[in-house]
Structure formats: structure tokens, C-alpha cells
């Protein structure tokens, strides 16, 4: 009976998705290429610098401009320029304005701008301040790495180091996702729990997750993690069982329904696949590993299972999108994995102390430098090794399908009802 | 992804961080040499002079790449630049300085009073005012001492531009009026570093006419290192000028495949004729030359 209800629901959702997908495809090509436009609107992404250019979004338009003056989220501007269509890696059309004439309409972003934009602008101002604290007190790429680990901000990372992170399969540490959410929520629960009734703590923690999600830039991986994390807290509060895999399926379908083109987003694909790997593949791998890798000890073996679960699930996606995947990735992740919580701890402390007492924050920065430097040295060292990455020249979808079919059937066989695996919200401070 | 990582024991972390910090500080402790580093900042100039824990930054390149260079060559615990020099206000020398001012404590800024009325200049001006650094307009005869290093200003002859540009009350308002009409490259601040017997000459983007004036004035002498003028443009580094300063090392700060065709064959030939060894940032990345005041050597 339950199977029938669930299948009907899934089929209905898929149908709805197809409808919305077609609508989204048709709405995106109304402005012809190279036509001259004048656009008024609000800057709807935090502008970032790439080489000597500033890149930002104005509603549905991507804008590339001179590095100065620097714009910020929520600025009300007028652009005059020529529309250029560009294809993204995933084959969607983006509308770009290259070096348009830009005029700020109101110097005082105040009264007229919509409330939502004002709220987000003030959250971004806090984020900006935190990034400034990091970059005032730490060298590069340490400062950008901290901003990446703590806030998921990865635009300011030096190109060389970003390439090294990609090559070693560690780029995920600078994407805000499930781990960040669990830390933020855990911290809030512990702190608020001291003063407040449990009934208030859960909604406040969820509000905290939402604020953090906006601050982290609201990219697909963090939104997925925020929804799943919030549901986990609600389930825990109501005393219900929380079935990680079902929640993952429902969350990703819901997100795809709201924004159908999301399924082409690499970040979304990687995030869903990695979460699936950790929820389904890792528990299946663990028993095999404990038998084989006795010498590593229990903790390292668990880490290895998580790393392998995630890496094996994202492997085809990485190969299709980036053309190559590193062999050494699981090893590097195993080594630097334990540094990430330490970096996050020091980064959070640095941000907090920096707001209150800047000279004290200098001392914290010296301490924070140590795990950051260790992380950077390890990543750069492995990046320098002459290992050839696994790469493919042809992009055939068939082997991807075959790979996942094999993986699914193996998980299914080893564990008849993987969906029943109850995932407990892990407390980091235990 | 870090689903199963745990925070390792606090005691272990504190211990490891303590040892790591100790090792880090010992390893980064400055030596007693003078360091001249031409940063690899693409098409532009950014030169770090460093002696013990003091640093001078001459120009900042076109963007934030200069920060990576500073991180490579300044100890991680040092967030102060003693002196910042902007040779002349063009984007490929100036824009990166805005990021440096944002992130470092800069004690003194040495700059001419000439204005290049661009958004980048305004951002630089704002950043300097916000920093609250001492601002100084240099002229020939000025000497800046950084520990045992001595930096002598050879050009401009006398202060150029308007001093009001660098007064916070008036600076923002007179940009249009103070915009420089001549060739801004020829206002470049030219300085000579001396550390014992080691001399290095930094010339910004100056061209033939300033070179001629400097040769005629007789202030030039032989140097060991020349930061080749204007990224190796053919309108700089005349044979006569090169003959006068006769550098053993010619450092060219230039971006790979830049659209100006720098460095030009003409300039490379002229440097070759006086037997200078050419070091290029587009080929070698950061170029570092160290000296103990007696000998000097190229660091790889």
C-alpha cells in the first residue's frame, strides 16, 4: 500500500517537473543576441573579482565590468550595453553584458528597494565584514580558504590553489553543505538550549540555518543541506524516525520542481550524489573495510568509508563535467579530512573574536594559520606529484548509466532495504 | 562530505597547533639579506623590497595577484608594510594597491600629486585616506631608510602635480581640475636601492625623455639590477641610458602574451648588447634577487 502511494506521488511530481522544465526552456530566449538594451534593476548576486574584472548578476543578466567602482548586492543600477548569448558547460544559454555603461541610480540604498533585497543586503554586509576580518589577519590563500570552509565563499580563491584543490579532489571543502549546517545547528542548539525551552530552540535553530544559508550564498548544495538538516531537526523534535534517503529524494525533487534547470547544475548534481553516497554506499562499504583495513583503526576506517562512499558516487559526474578525476583523491581526503573541523572551529572563533576585539583576533589568527598551512602544504604537495589523473576523451552517457545501475544493484543486493537506514543527527561535540 | 570526521581531542589539537606555530615562526624568521622581488602579477609592476621585518612595496600590479606574492615573501605574522610607493597612477601599477591597502597596515604612502581621473584612481585615493597612512610627495634628493637599506629618490626633479590631491578635505573634489595633461609615464617615481655595495634601480614606466634628463643630471651610476622601464617597451631603455647604469641583471615585469608586445625585440637586443642577464616574470614567475651587501644572487 505504502509503495503504491509513494510511486504515485513520485510519478505525479515527475510529470509536474516535465511541465515546468518545458516552460523554463521556452521562457529563456526572448532577447535576440547582440541587441542593445537598457536595464534597470538591483544587483542580485554578491559581485566578485575574476582577474581584473568584476562579475555580478542583475536578475537574469550576467554582467562583466571594470574592477572599479566596486558594486555590492542590492545596488540599484542602470545598465546600457549589448546582450551577448553564451552557452554554459551544461548547454544553457546565459545572457551577458560585457563592459556595459553602469550608473548607480540611488546612492542611498534605502526606502525604495524591496524589503527582501534589503534583508539579504544586510546579511551580506555581515558576511563581507567576516571576510574582511579573515583577509586582514591572514595571508593568502589562507584567508580565502578560511572563508571557503566557514562561509562557502570561494570566489576570491587564487586560481593556482583552486586548481590544486580540484586536482586533488578536495574542492568540496570550500563548498558550504551538510557539514556546515550540522555545525551551525549544533552550535545554536547547544547555546540556545541553555536559556530557552526546547519548543523555541528548534524553530530558532532552523531560522539560524536559513540565515546561514543566505550568508553562504544560497547555492544549490547549501540549500539542499539546509532543507535536509531542518527536516532532521523537526523529525528529532517530533520524535519521528528520519529516513535519510527518502528525505534526500524528496528534497532534490522539490528543488528541481521549483527550479527545473537545476538538474544541469554541477553543484546540485555533486551534492545530491555525494549525500547519496554517504547515506547508502558508505554503510554498505563499512563492513567490507573493517575486515580489510584492520591496521588503520576504527576512526580512520570510518573516515575512509565516508570518503569512498562520496567519491565513488560523484566519480562519473566529475569525469563528465571536468574530464578528469584524481586517483589520489581518497588518500588526500583521508589526510586533510580531520583538519577541516579544526579550520572551521578556528575560523568561527576568529570571526567572533574579530567582531569584538581585533587585537585579540590577531592571536587567534596565528593559531588558525597552523591548520590552514598544514592543509595547504598537503594539498600542494599531492598536487605536485606526477600522477596522471583518470581522464576520458569521449563523453558517453551510457557508461555513466551503467556505472550507476551497477552501483544501485550492488547496494540493493547487499542491503535489501537501504532506505530504512535510520540516520541520526550527529552531534559534533560528543 | 566530512560526515564521519570528528573533532580530535582538544589536548591533541592544542599541542599540535603549538608545535606547528613554533616551527612556522622559526622557519619564517627573516635573514640578514636584502631581498628584491619582482612579483609575477601578469602585465604590470609590483616589486617588494624587504629587509628583516621591514618591507617596501613599489607598485601593486593590475589586480589582487599581488596579495599572493606578498604572502609568499612576507612572514605570515607580519601584516604591516612600512612603505608603499606608487610610481605613477596607471591601472597596471595601481589597482592591486587598493587590495593591499584593504588588507595590510601601510605606514607611509609615497606618491606624486598627479591625477589620472579613473574609477581605479578614486578607489586608490579612498583607500589611502581610509588607511590614514602618512602621505609624502617625493622629489630628487629624498632618502628613505629601511634598516640598513637606503632608497634614494632620483625623479621627479621637484614635486609634480598638486599636493591638495592628497589632502583628505580637498582630495576628492579636485580630480577633474588636477588631471595630468602630459605623458603620465614620465612622472614615474625613480628610485635607487643601496645595500652595501649592491645597487638596484627602479624606474616605473619612464621613457626616453626622462632617461635623457636623468643621464644629463649626472645622478645615475652603475647598478647591479635594473627594473627595466615600461615592461620592456621599445620607447624606454635607450642605449645611452643602459650604458650609463650598466646593469648586470635586467628584470622585466611583464605578462605572458600581453597585447602590447612587451618586451620588444629592440629592448631585449639593447640589454643583450651591454651583456645584461635578462630575468622575466612571464617566464620565471616571481623573480627574487638577494644580497648580503657584498655579493648578490638570483634565488630560484
XYZ file of C-alpha atoms in Angstrom:
730
model
C 0.000 0.000 0.000
C 2.703 2.452 1.020
C 4.716 1.619 -2.090
C 1.710 2.491 -4.260
C 1.190 5.860 -2.594
C 4.857 6.729 -2.863
C 5.113 5.669 -6.505
C 2.012 7.675 -7.425
C 3.483 10.680 -5.674
C 6.797 10.284 -7.487
C 5.118 9.917 -10.867
C 2.961 12.986 -10.242
C 5.994 15.009 -9.191
C 7.949 13.901 -12.257
C 5.051 14.912 -14.512
C 4.916 18.307 -12.887
C 8.663 18.641 -13.321
C 8.448 17.934 -17.089
C 5.813 20.640 -17.482
C 7.834 23.197 -15.575
C 11.029 22.196 -17.384
C 9.469 22.868 -20.785
C 8.105 26.179 -19.574
C 11.550 27.176 -18.286
C 13.205 26.277 -21.598
C 10.820 28.377 -23.616
C 10.940 31.463 -21.459
C 14.680 31.941 -21.757
C 15.128 33.083 -25.355
C 13.143 36.233 -25.898
C 16.029 38.688 -26.273
C 17.944 38.308 -29.541
C 21.716 38.140 -29.452
C 23.666 41.400 -29.771
C 20.641 43.636 -29.261
C 21.244 46.887 -27.428
C 19.381 47.064 -24.128
C 18.879 49.409 -21.235
C 18.182 47.620 -17.992
C 17.270 48.994 -14.608
C 17.351 46.765 -11.611
C 19.034 45.523 -8.471
C 22.322 43.699 -8.291
C 21.183 40.234 -7.220
C 24.462 38.486 -6.507
C 27.460 39.493 -4.449
C 29.851 40.800 -7.145
C 33.211 39.047 -7.283
C 36.517 39.741 -8.966
C 37.977 37.464 -11.584
C 41.406 38.539 -12.809
C 40.920 42.260 -13.472
C 37.142 42.076 -13.967
C 34.140 42.361 -11.739
C 31.335 39.852 -12.315
C 27.820 40.156 -10.966
C 24.244 39.274 -11.744
C 21.399 41.654 -12.369
C 18.319 39.491 -12.093
C 18.627 37.247 -15.187
C 21.610 39.033 -16.722
C 25.265 38.301 -16.071
C 27.401 41.422 -16.071
C 31.156 41.710 -16.605
C 32.573 45.135 -15.775
C 35.698 47.073 -14.814
C 37.085 46.301 -11.325
C 36.225 49.787 -10.032
C 33.965 51.125 -8.698
C 33.099 48.066 -6.629
C 29.403 47.257 -6.528
C 27.551 45.327 -3.862
C 24.445 43.235 -3.600
C 21.293 45.349 -3.644
C 22.743 48.336 -5.545
C 20.103 49.896 -7.772
C 21.730 50.388 -11.177
C 21.058 51.163 -14.794
C 22.989 49.291 -17.491
C 23.323 50.132 -21.152
C 25.015 47.595 -23.385
C 24.752 44.811 -25.905
C 23.343 41.433 -24.979
C 25.623 38.502 -25.693
C 24.434 34.939 -25.507
C 26.865 32.460 -24.052
C 26.468 28.742 -23.644
C 27.359 27.336 -20.253
C 29.113 23.987 -19.835
C 25.765 22.346 -19.289
C 24.352 23.769 -22.524
C 22.122 26.510 -21.138
C 22.038 29.984 -22.598
C 23.199 32.812 -20.391
C 22.657 36.453 -21.231
C 25.787 38.524 -20.718
C 26.519 42.232 -20.796
C 30.226 42.854 -21.350
C 31.592 46.188 -20.080
C 28.220 47.933 -20.194
C 27.810 51.532 -19.128
C 26.781 51.360 -15.464
C 25.147 54.104 -13.451
C 24.128 53.807 -9.817
C 20.589 55.133 -9.513
C 20.364 55.884 -5.820
C 23.423 56.433 -3.702
C 21.382 55.755 -0.598
C 20.024 52.271 -0.981
C 17.076 52.853 1.172
C 13.410 53.408 1.037
C 12.657 52.242 -2.476
C 14.474 48.906 -2.620
C 12.327 45.852 -1.890
C 12.416 44.536 1.642
C 13.790 41.118 0.665
C 16.741 42.753 -1.062
C 17.408 44.951 1.950
C 17.380 41.987 4.318
C 19.716 39.956 2.141
C 21.951 43.003 1.652
C 22.374 43.319 5.413
C 23.177 39.613 5.753
C 25.788 40.020 3.020
C 27.209 43.010 4.862
C 27.874 40.738 7.850
C 29.482 38.183 5.557
C 31.611 40.917 3.988
C 32.797 42.002 7.424
C 33.729 38.424 8.356
C 35.669 38.040 5.120
C 37.465 41.305 5.870
C 38.465 40.019 9.297
C 39.943 36.897 7.686
C 41.755 38.787 4.966
C 43.098 41.481 7.312
C 44.666 38.936 9.614
C 45.691 36.025 7.395
C 47.865 35.755 4.284
C 46.636 34.190 1.037
C 45.423 31.604 0.208
C 44.827 31.036 3.946
C 42.251 33.825 4.242
C 40.253 32.690 1.219
C 40.439 29.069 2.328
C 39.008 30.031 5.732
C 36.215 31.993 4.047
C 35.535 28.928 1.901
C 35.430 26.465 4.786
C 33.423 28.683 7.145
C 31.129 30.507 4.710
C 31.369 28.577 1.467
C 32.673 31.711 -0.255
C 35.027 30.517 -2.957
C 35.203 33.330 -5.467
C 38.301 35.002 -4.089
C 40.492 31.907 -4.063
C 43.731 32.233 -6.047
C 43.430 30.333 -9.326
C 46.509 28.187 -8.724
C 45.268 26.966 -5.391
C 41.735 26.387 -6.647
C 43.216 24.243 -9.412
C 45.220 22.315 -6.815
C 42.042 21.682 -4.794
C 40.299 20.399 -7.910
C 43.217 18.189 -8.932
C 43.370 16.559 -5.514
C 39.610 16.134 -5.192
C 39.369 18.391 -2.131
C 37.468 21.301 -3.695
C 34.352 20.253 -1.744
C 35.783 21.663 1.493
C 35.143 25.198 0.240
C 31.524 24.472 -0.685
C 29.132 25.084 2.176
C 26.993 21.988 2.631
C 25.723 19.442 5.113
C 28.657 19.586 7.460
C 28.391 23.373 7.829
C 24.672 23.096 8.514
C 25.175 20.463 11.196
C 27.834 22.589 12.895
C 25.740 25.783 12.786
C 22.636 24.000 14.034
C 24.525 22.051 16.688
C 26.130 25.232 17.978
C 22.804 27.089 18.109
C 21.039 24.180 19.823
C 23.731 23.973 22.477
C 23.811 27.719 23.106
C 20.071 28.404 22.972
C 19.346 25.244 24.928
C 20.964 26.864 27.964
C 18.303 29.556 28.211
C 15.245 28.504 26.274
C 12.537 25.913 26.244
C 13.044 23.163 23.676
C 9.900 24.283 21.891
C 11.642 27.529 20.947
C 15.067 26.124 20.311
C 14.141 24.105 17.219
C 12.442 26.939 15.283
C 15.251 29.319 16.242
C 17.870 26.812 15.112
C 16.038 26.481 11.804
C 15.961 30.266 11.480
C 19.710 30.189 12.108
C 20.118 27.624 9.343
C 18.152 29.841 6.958
C 20.257 32.910 7.792
C 23.431 30.887 7.365
C 22.185 29.528 4.031
C 21.656 33.042 2.713
C 25.015 34.147 4.057
C 26.717 31.222 2.350
C 25.418 32.474 -0.965
C 22.346 30.249 -1.316
C 23.886 27.893 -3.868
C 22.186 24.546 -4.522
C 24.383 22.365 -2.227
C 23.746 24.512 0.853
C 20.016 24.807 0.104
C 19.781 21.025 -0.163
C 21.685 20.622 3.078
C 19.575 23.267 4.818
C 16.294 21.595 3.864
C 17.517 18.155 4.865
C 19.041 19.450 8.085
C 15.890 21.310 9.073
C 13.752 18.243 8.382
C 16.104 16.183 10.524
C 15.664 18.615 13.400
C 11.905 18.640 13.039
C 11.857 14.847 12.953
C 14.029 14.704 16.029
C 11.799 17.211 17.802
C 8.618 15.323 16.940
C 10.253 12.044 17.867
C 9.742 10.632 14.373
C 12.157 8.443 12.500
C 14.131 10.223 9.835
C 14.795 8.273 6.654
C 17.754 10.000 5.094
C 17.374 8.570 1.613
C 13.688 9.393 1.297
C 14.303 12.901 2.561
C 17.132 13.277 0.038
C 14.903 12.103 -2.793
C 12.040 14.372 -1.745
C 14.295 17.382 -1.176
C 16.018 17.115 -4.531
C 12.712 16.585 -6.360
C 11.219 19.574 -4.610
C 14.190 21.732 -5.540
C 14.104 20.551 -9.142
C 10.393 21.267 -9.252
C 10.870 24.841 -8.123
C 13.837 25.388 -10.429
C 13.751 22.760 -13.212
C 17.061 23.669 -14.852
C 18.800 22.867 -11.574
C 19.350 19.300 -12.708
C 22.081 20.629 -15.023
C 23.832 22.422 -12.181
C 27.105 20.632 -11.378
C 26.987 21.709 -7.743
C 23.493 20.297 -7.349
C 24.428 17.019 -9.027
C 27.568 16.600 -6.920
C 25.771 17.495 -3.726
C 22.943 15.011 -4.293
C 25.310 12.268 -5.425
C 27.725 12.758 -2.528
C 24.896 12.741 0.002
C 23.500 9.598 -1.579
C 26.933 8.016 -1.365
C 27.320 8.828 2.318
C 23.774 7.666 3.148
C 23.671 4.486 1.066
C 27.094 3.472 -0.183
C 29.096 4.185 2.968
C 27.050 1.852 5.229
C 27.376 -0.811 2.547
C 31.133 -0.350 2.272
C 31.883 -0.164 6.005
C 31.643 -3.870 6.825
C 33.951 -4.709 3.925
C 36.519 -2.173 5.042
C 36.620 -3.145 8.719
C 37.558 -6.628 7.623
C 40.223 -5.430 5.189
C 41.773 -2.411 6.782
C 42.303 -3.522 10.385
C 45.555 -1.673 10.605
C 44.008 1.764 10.141
C 41.995 1.683 13.344
C 38.288 2.332 13.739
C 38.242 6.105 13.219
C 40.312 6.150 10.073
C 38.328 3.258 8.629
C 35.087 5.151 9.186
C 36.610 8.196 7.507
C 37.728 6.037 4.625
C 34.227 4.596 4.217
C 32.696 8.086 4.111
C 35.310 9.373 1.682
C 34.975 6.373 -0.602
C 31.172 6.449 -0.437
C 31.087 10.066 -1.527
C 33.917 9.819 -4.054
C 32.608 6.697 -5.770
C 29.177 8.296 -6.148
C 30.415 11.569 -7.632
C 33.104 9.956 -9.775
C 31.148 9.793 -13.089
C 29.795 13.338 -12.617
C 33.289 14.735 -12.129
C 34.561 12.816 -15.112
C 31.777 14.031 -17.396
C 31.964 17.676 -16.316
C 35.664 18.202 -15.745
C 37.151 15.467 -17.923
C 39.442 14.084 -15.250
C 39.399 12.647 -11.750
C 42.341 12.184 -9.436
C 43.429 8.744 -8.238
C 44.893 10.171 -5.076
C 41.713 11.939 -4.028
C 40.635 9.417 -1.322
C 44.105 9.461 0.217
C 44.317 13.282 0.285
C 40.818 13.488 1.748
C 41.726 10.996 4.420
C 44.729 13.107 5.420
C 43.131 16.580 5.352
C 39.650 15.480 6.431
C 40.398 15.955 10.114
C 41.873 19.405 9.522
C 38.580 20.760 8.188
C 36.720 20.780 11.545
C 39.766 22.392 13.182
C 39.895 25.080 10.477
C 36.177 25.632 10.852
C 36.490 25.932 14.623
C 39.334 28.451 14.452
C 37.628 30.307 11.589
C 34.400 30.673 13.569
C 36.347 31.762 16.629
C 38.325 34.256 14.542
C 35.141 35.776 13.115
C 33.534 36.013 16.562
C 36.563 37.497 18.303
C 37.222 39.799 15.313
C 33.857 41.456 15.793
C 34.553 42.126 19.464
C 38.270 42.675 19.887
C 40.520 42.945 16.847
C 43.889 42.785 18.634
C 42.864 39.557 20.357
C 41.810 38.232 16.956
C 45.427 38.630 15.785
C 46.449 35.990 18.295
C 43.641 33.676 17.158
C 44.782 34.213 13.559
C 48.282 32.991 14.411
C 46.792 29.795 15.810
C 44.406 29.406 12.881
C 47.347 29.720 10.498
C 48.741 26.358 11.637
C 45.958 24.003 10.424
C 45.489 26.188 7.321
C 49.162 25.955 6.428
C 49.112 22.196 7.054
C 46.115 21.817 4.746
C 47.711 23.946 2.024
C 51.072 22.185 2.232
C 49.449 18.745 1.942
C 47.213 19.748 -0.980
C 50.048 21.447 -2.863
C 52.397 18.540 -2.221
C 49.957 15.988 -3.623
C 49.126 18.323 -6.492
C 52.831 18.383 -7.367
C 53.094 14.593 -7.631
C 53.406 13.307 -11.169
C 50.265 11.154 -11.032
C 48.245 11.193 -14.184
C 44.570 11.726 -13.386
C 41.934 9.396 -14.780
C 40.562 11.108 -17.834
C 38.203 10.383 -20.688
C 38.031 11.848 -24.134
C 34.542 10.825 -25.208
C 31.542 11.857 -23.179
C 29.198 8.935 -23.475
C 26.178 8.821 -21.215
C 25.952 5.033 -21.458
C 28.787 4.144 -19.181
C 27.510 6.663 -16.621
C 24.127 4.934 -16.655
C 25.796 1.528 -16.460
C 28.015 2.673 -13.579
C 25.072 3.882 -11.508
C 22.960 0.845 -12.406
C 25.734 -1.409 -11.122
C 26.156 0.685 -8.001
C 22.418 0.711 -7.240
C 22.047 -3.008 -7.733
C 25.068 -3.715 -5.557
C 23.711 -1.540 -2.756
C 20.305 -3.154 -3.160
C 21.737 -6.650 -3.008
C 23.968 -6.068 -0.006
C 21.308 -4.239 1.896
C 17.784 -5.139 0.967
C 16.175 -2.016 2.332
C 18.721 0.767 2.228
C 16.010 3.356 2.688
C 15.344 2.022 6.166
C 18.806 3.017 7.303
C 17.964 5.439 10.030
C 20.296 8.375 10.075
C 20.788 10.035 13.388
C 21.762 13.655 13.526
C 25.324 13.507 14.624
C 26.402 15.725 17.441
C 29.872 17.004 16.694
C 30.744 17.704 20.302
C 30.342 14.175 21.515
C 31.200 15.076 2.906
C 33.019 15.186 6.237
C 30.194 13.133 7.676
C 32.334 10.955 9.894
C 35.137 13.315 10.785
C 35.338 14.086 14.467
C 36.945 16.939 16.279
C 40.083 15.288 17.587
C 40.822 15.706 21.280
C 41.314 19.308 22.336
C 44.584 18.491 24.035
C 45.993 16.919 20.909
C 44.863 19.856 18.764
C 46.336 22.450 21.165
C 49.602 20.544 21.301
C 49.823 20.192 17.515
C 48.920 23.848 16.930
C 51.509 24.983 19.483
C 54.278 22.966 17.832
C 53.138 23.994 14.362
C 53.183 27.667 15.297
C 56.651 27.357 16.811
C 58.016 25.628 13.705
C 56.227 28.122 11.433
C 57.677 31.152 13.206
C 61.192 29.706 13.330
C 61.089 28.804 9.635
C 59.758 32.196 8.580
C 62.219 34.158 10.658
C 63.915 36.776 8.465
C 67.577 36.503 7.473
C 70.029 39.401 7.283
C 69.930 39.793 3.493
C 68.291 42.468 1.387
C 65.621 40.934 -0.868
C 64.393 42.399 -4.154
C 61.368 40.577 -5.553
C 59.651 41.370 -8.837
C 56.234 39.794 -8.347
C 54.572 37.777 -11.055
C 51.414 39.869 -11.350
C 50.802 39.449 -15.080
C 51.060 42.607 -17.191
C 52.058 45.211 -14.613
C 54.627 46.026 -11.946
C 54.818 45.057 -8.290
C 58.191 44.994 -6.544
C 58.829 44.042 -2.941
C 61.958 45.215 -1.144
C 62.440 43.507 2.151
C 64.991 43.634 4.910
C 64.414 41.754 8.169
C 60.805 42.522 9.113
C 60.530 45.742 7.079
C 59.072 45.884 3.592
C 58.659 48.404 0.816
C 56.170 47.749 -1.971
C 56.768 49.603 -5.230
C 53.538 49.433 -7.277
C 50.862 46.747 -6.959
C 50.108 45.327 -10.403
C 46.674 45.299 -12.024
C 44.725 43.172 -9.511
C 44.784 41.119 -6.330
C 47.552 38.772 -7.576
C 49.986 40.967 -5.681
C 48.500 39.605 -2.431
C 49.632 36.085 -3.290
C 53.124 37.400 -3.962
C 53.201 39.274 -0.640
C 52.031 36.112 1.121
C 54.878 34.162 -0.457
C 57.559 36.649 0.574
C 56.432 38.210 3.868
C 56.266 36.188 7.107
C 52.667 35.162 7.871
C 52.643 37.032 11.189
C 53.686 40.347 9.608
C 50.648 42.362 8.459
C 52.448 45.694 8.119
C 54.084 47.320 5.098
C 56.420 50.105 6.141
C 56.376 51.972 2.815
C 54.187 51.850 -0.301
C 55.298 53.658 -3.438
C 53.056 54.281 -6.432
C 55.419 55.223 -9.271
C 52.580 56.618 -11.400
C 48.791 56.241 -11.305
C 48.023 53.782 -14.113
C 45.903 50.669 -13.611
C 48.698 48.130 -14.200
C 50.721 49.673 -11.358
C 47.959 50.986 -9.106
C 44.841 48.810 -8.954
C 46.386 45.993 -6.908
C 47.427 48.517 -4.265
C 43.766 49.018 -3.354
C 43.595 45.392 -2.160
C 46.916 45.758 -0.350
C 45.647 48.862 1.500
C 42.484 46.950 2.432
C 44.406 44.069 3.951
C 47.693 45.399 5.308
C 48.579 48.171 7.683
C 50.521 50.625 5.494
C 52.534 53.186 7.416
C 53.677 55.520 4.662
C 52.484 56.116 1.090
C 54.823 57.825 -1.368
C 53.027 59.183 -4.401
C 53.050 62.097 -6.830
C 50.300 64.708 -6.935
C 49.321 63.818 -10.489
C 45.820 62.576 -11.168
C 44.619 60.006 -13.668
C 40.867 60.503 -13.456
C 39.697 56.865 -13.461
C 37.496 54.799 -11.153
C 40.657 52.939 -10.128
C 42.372 56.181 -9.080
C 39.380 57.193 -6.996
C 39.336 53.783 -5.322
C 43.082 54.093 -4.591
C 42.633 57.597 -3.195
C 39.755 56.486 -0.955
C 41.753 53.508 0.280
C 44.782 55.698 1.118
C 42.621 58.172 3.051
C 40.862 55.352 4.873
C 44.207 53.805 5.791
C 45.292 57.037 7.452
C 48.896 56.496 6.336
C 51.443 59.294 6.182
C 51.419 60.623 2.611
C 54.598 62.019 1.101
C 55.197 63.667 -2.294
C 58.820 62.903 -3.195
C 61.477 64.758 -5.183
C 65.129 64.169 -6.058
C 67.404 64.043 -3.054
C 64.906 62.411 -0.702
C 66.250 59.323 1.044
C 64.134 56.630 2.642
C 65.899 54.386 5.147
C 64.637 50.900 5.833
C 67.008 49.343 8.327
C 70.331 49.040 6.527
C 68.700 49.587 3.134
C 68.642 53.039 1.642
C 66.244 54.137 -1.077
C 67.165 57.396 -2.861
C 64.653 59.266 -4.987
C 66.131 60.339 -8.372
C 62.972 61.509 -10.120
C 60.859 63.658 -10.216
C 63.202 66.657 -10.045
C 60.770 68.544 -7.874
C 57.287 67.680 -6.644
C 54.861 67.191 -9.516
C 51.128 67.742 -9.533
C 49.063 69.198 -6.744
C 49.668 68.470 -3.080
C 45.954 69.145 -2.487
C 45.122 65.858 -4.227
C 46.420 64.104 -1.132
C 44.646 66.165 1.473
C 41.534 64.317 2.615
C 39.406 67.504 2.730
C 40.153 68.597 -0.824
C 41.437 65.437 -2.497
C 38.137 64.063 -3.721
C 36.849 67.301 -5.191
C 39.656 68.444 -7.473
C 40.251 65.322 -9.542
C 38.988 66.819 -12.788
C 40.988 70.018 -12.342
C 44.167 68.173 -11.384
C 44.113 65.635 -14.194
C 47.615 65.422 -15.635
C 47.894 66.662 -19.203
C 51.326 65.357 -20.224
C 52.593 61.778 -20.531
C 51.940 60.312 -17.117
C 54.666 57.668 -17.621
C 57.295 60.407 -17.488
C 56.202 61.359 -13.958
C 57.218 57.898 -12.679
C 58.984 57.962 -9.344
C 62.512 56.651 -9.989
C 64.451 55.338 -7.002
C 67.747 53.579 -6.303
C 68.145 50.968 -3.596
C 71.552 50.730 -1.944
C 72.544 47.975 0.462
C 76.307 47.923 0.963
C 77.804 47.570 -2.498
C 74.576 46.334 -4.037
C 72.539 48.865 -6.042
C 69.222 48.408 -7.805
C 67.313 50.927 -9.895
C 63.521 51.084 -10.145
C 62.225 53.245 -12.942
C 58.470 52.637 -13.241
C 57.325 53.322 -16.808
C 59.658 56.214 -17.626
C 60.596 56.627 -21.304
C 63.422 58.177 -23.326
C 62.889 61.796 -22.289
C 63.156 61.131 -18.541
C 66.085 58.790 -19.143
C 67.834 61.577 -21.039
C 67.164 64.074 -18.251
C 68.498 61.633 -15.655
C 71.639 60.864 -17.657
C 72.243 64.588 -18.139
C 71.767 65.357 -14.448
C 74.598 63.002 -13.532
C 72.771 61.305 -10.642
C 72.961 57.880 -12.269
C 75.747 55.422 -11.587
C 76.338 51.781 -12.320
C 73.861 49.385 -10.716
C 73.737 45.630 -10.310
C 69.994 45.344 -11.004
C 67.701 47.367 -13.232
C 63.930 47.015 -13.186
C 63.643 47.527 -16.950
C 61.435 50.528 -17.775
C 57.877 50.184 -19.066
C 57.769 46.349 -19.207
C 60.426 46.334 -21.965
C 58.725 48.830 -24.281
C 60.872 49.964 -27.208
C 60.364 53.576 -26.108
C 62.309 53.005 -22.906
C 65.814 51.725 -22.033
C 67.813 53.725 -24.580
C 71.337 52.566 -25.395
C 72.781 55.674 -23.775
C 70.823 55.147 -20.553
C 71.749 51.458 -20.384
C 75.369 52.343 -20.981
C 75.287 54.702 -18.005
C 73.662 52.355 -15.483
C 75.179 49.196 -17.000
C 73.130 46.627 -15.028
C 74.310 43.028 -14.655
C 70.697 41.928 -14.245
C 67.747 43.312 -16.208
C 64.432 42.388 -14.566
C 61.386 42.667 -16.821
C 57.969 42.623 -15.174
C 55.574 41.575 -17.905
C 52.538 39.377 -18.568
C 52.659 36.393 -20.919
C 51.147 37.139 -24.340
C 50.241 40.709 -23.462
C 48.573 42.810 -26.123
C 51.365 45.421 -26.187
C 54.024 43.045 -27.464
C 56.194 43.679 -24.374
C 59.052 43.097 -24.043
C 60.114 44.244 -27.503
C 62.974 42.772 -29.529
C 64.624 46.203 -29.670
C 64.885 46.471 -25.893
C 65.985 42.865 -25.456
C 68.755 43.490 -28.034
C 69.908 46.660 -26.283
C 70.063 44.802 -22.948
C 71.948 41.986 -24.647
C 74.472 44.415 -26.095
C 75.589 45.594 -22.659
C 75.732 41.949 -21.526
C 72.889 42.116 -19.006
C 71.308 38.864 -17.875
C 67.576 39.105 -18.515
C 65.069 37.837 -15.936
C 61.380 37.890 -16.873
C 58.353 37.395 -14.645
C 56.335 35.905 -17.516
C 58.963 33.169 -17.860
C 60.147 32.584 -14.280
C 57.234 33.739 -12.100
C 58.417 35.813 -9.113
C 61.999 36.971 -9.700
C 63.979 37.265 -6.474
C 67.481 38.682 -6.094
C 69.144 38.687 -2.661
C 72.251 40.457 -1.467
C 74.402 40.421 1.650
C 75.714 43.895 0.770
C 78.735 42.443 -0.953
C 77.638 39.592 -3.207
C 74.242 39.153 -4.813
C 72.480 36.147 -6.303
C 69.308 35.153 -8.105
C 67.054 32.996 -5.919
C 65.036 30.253 -7.536
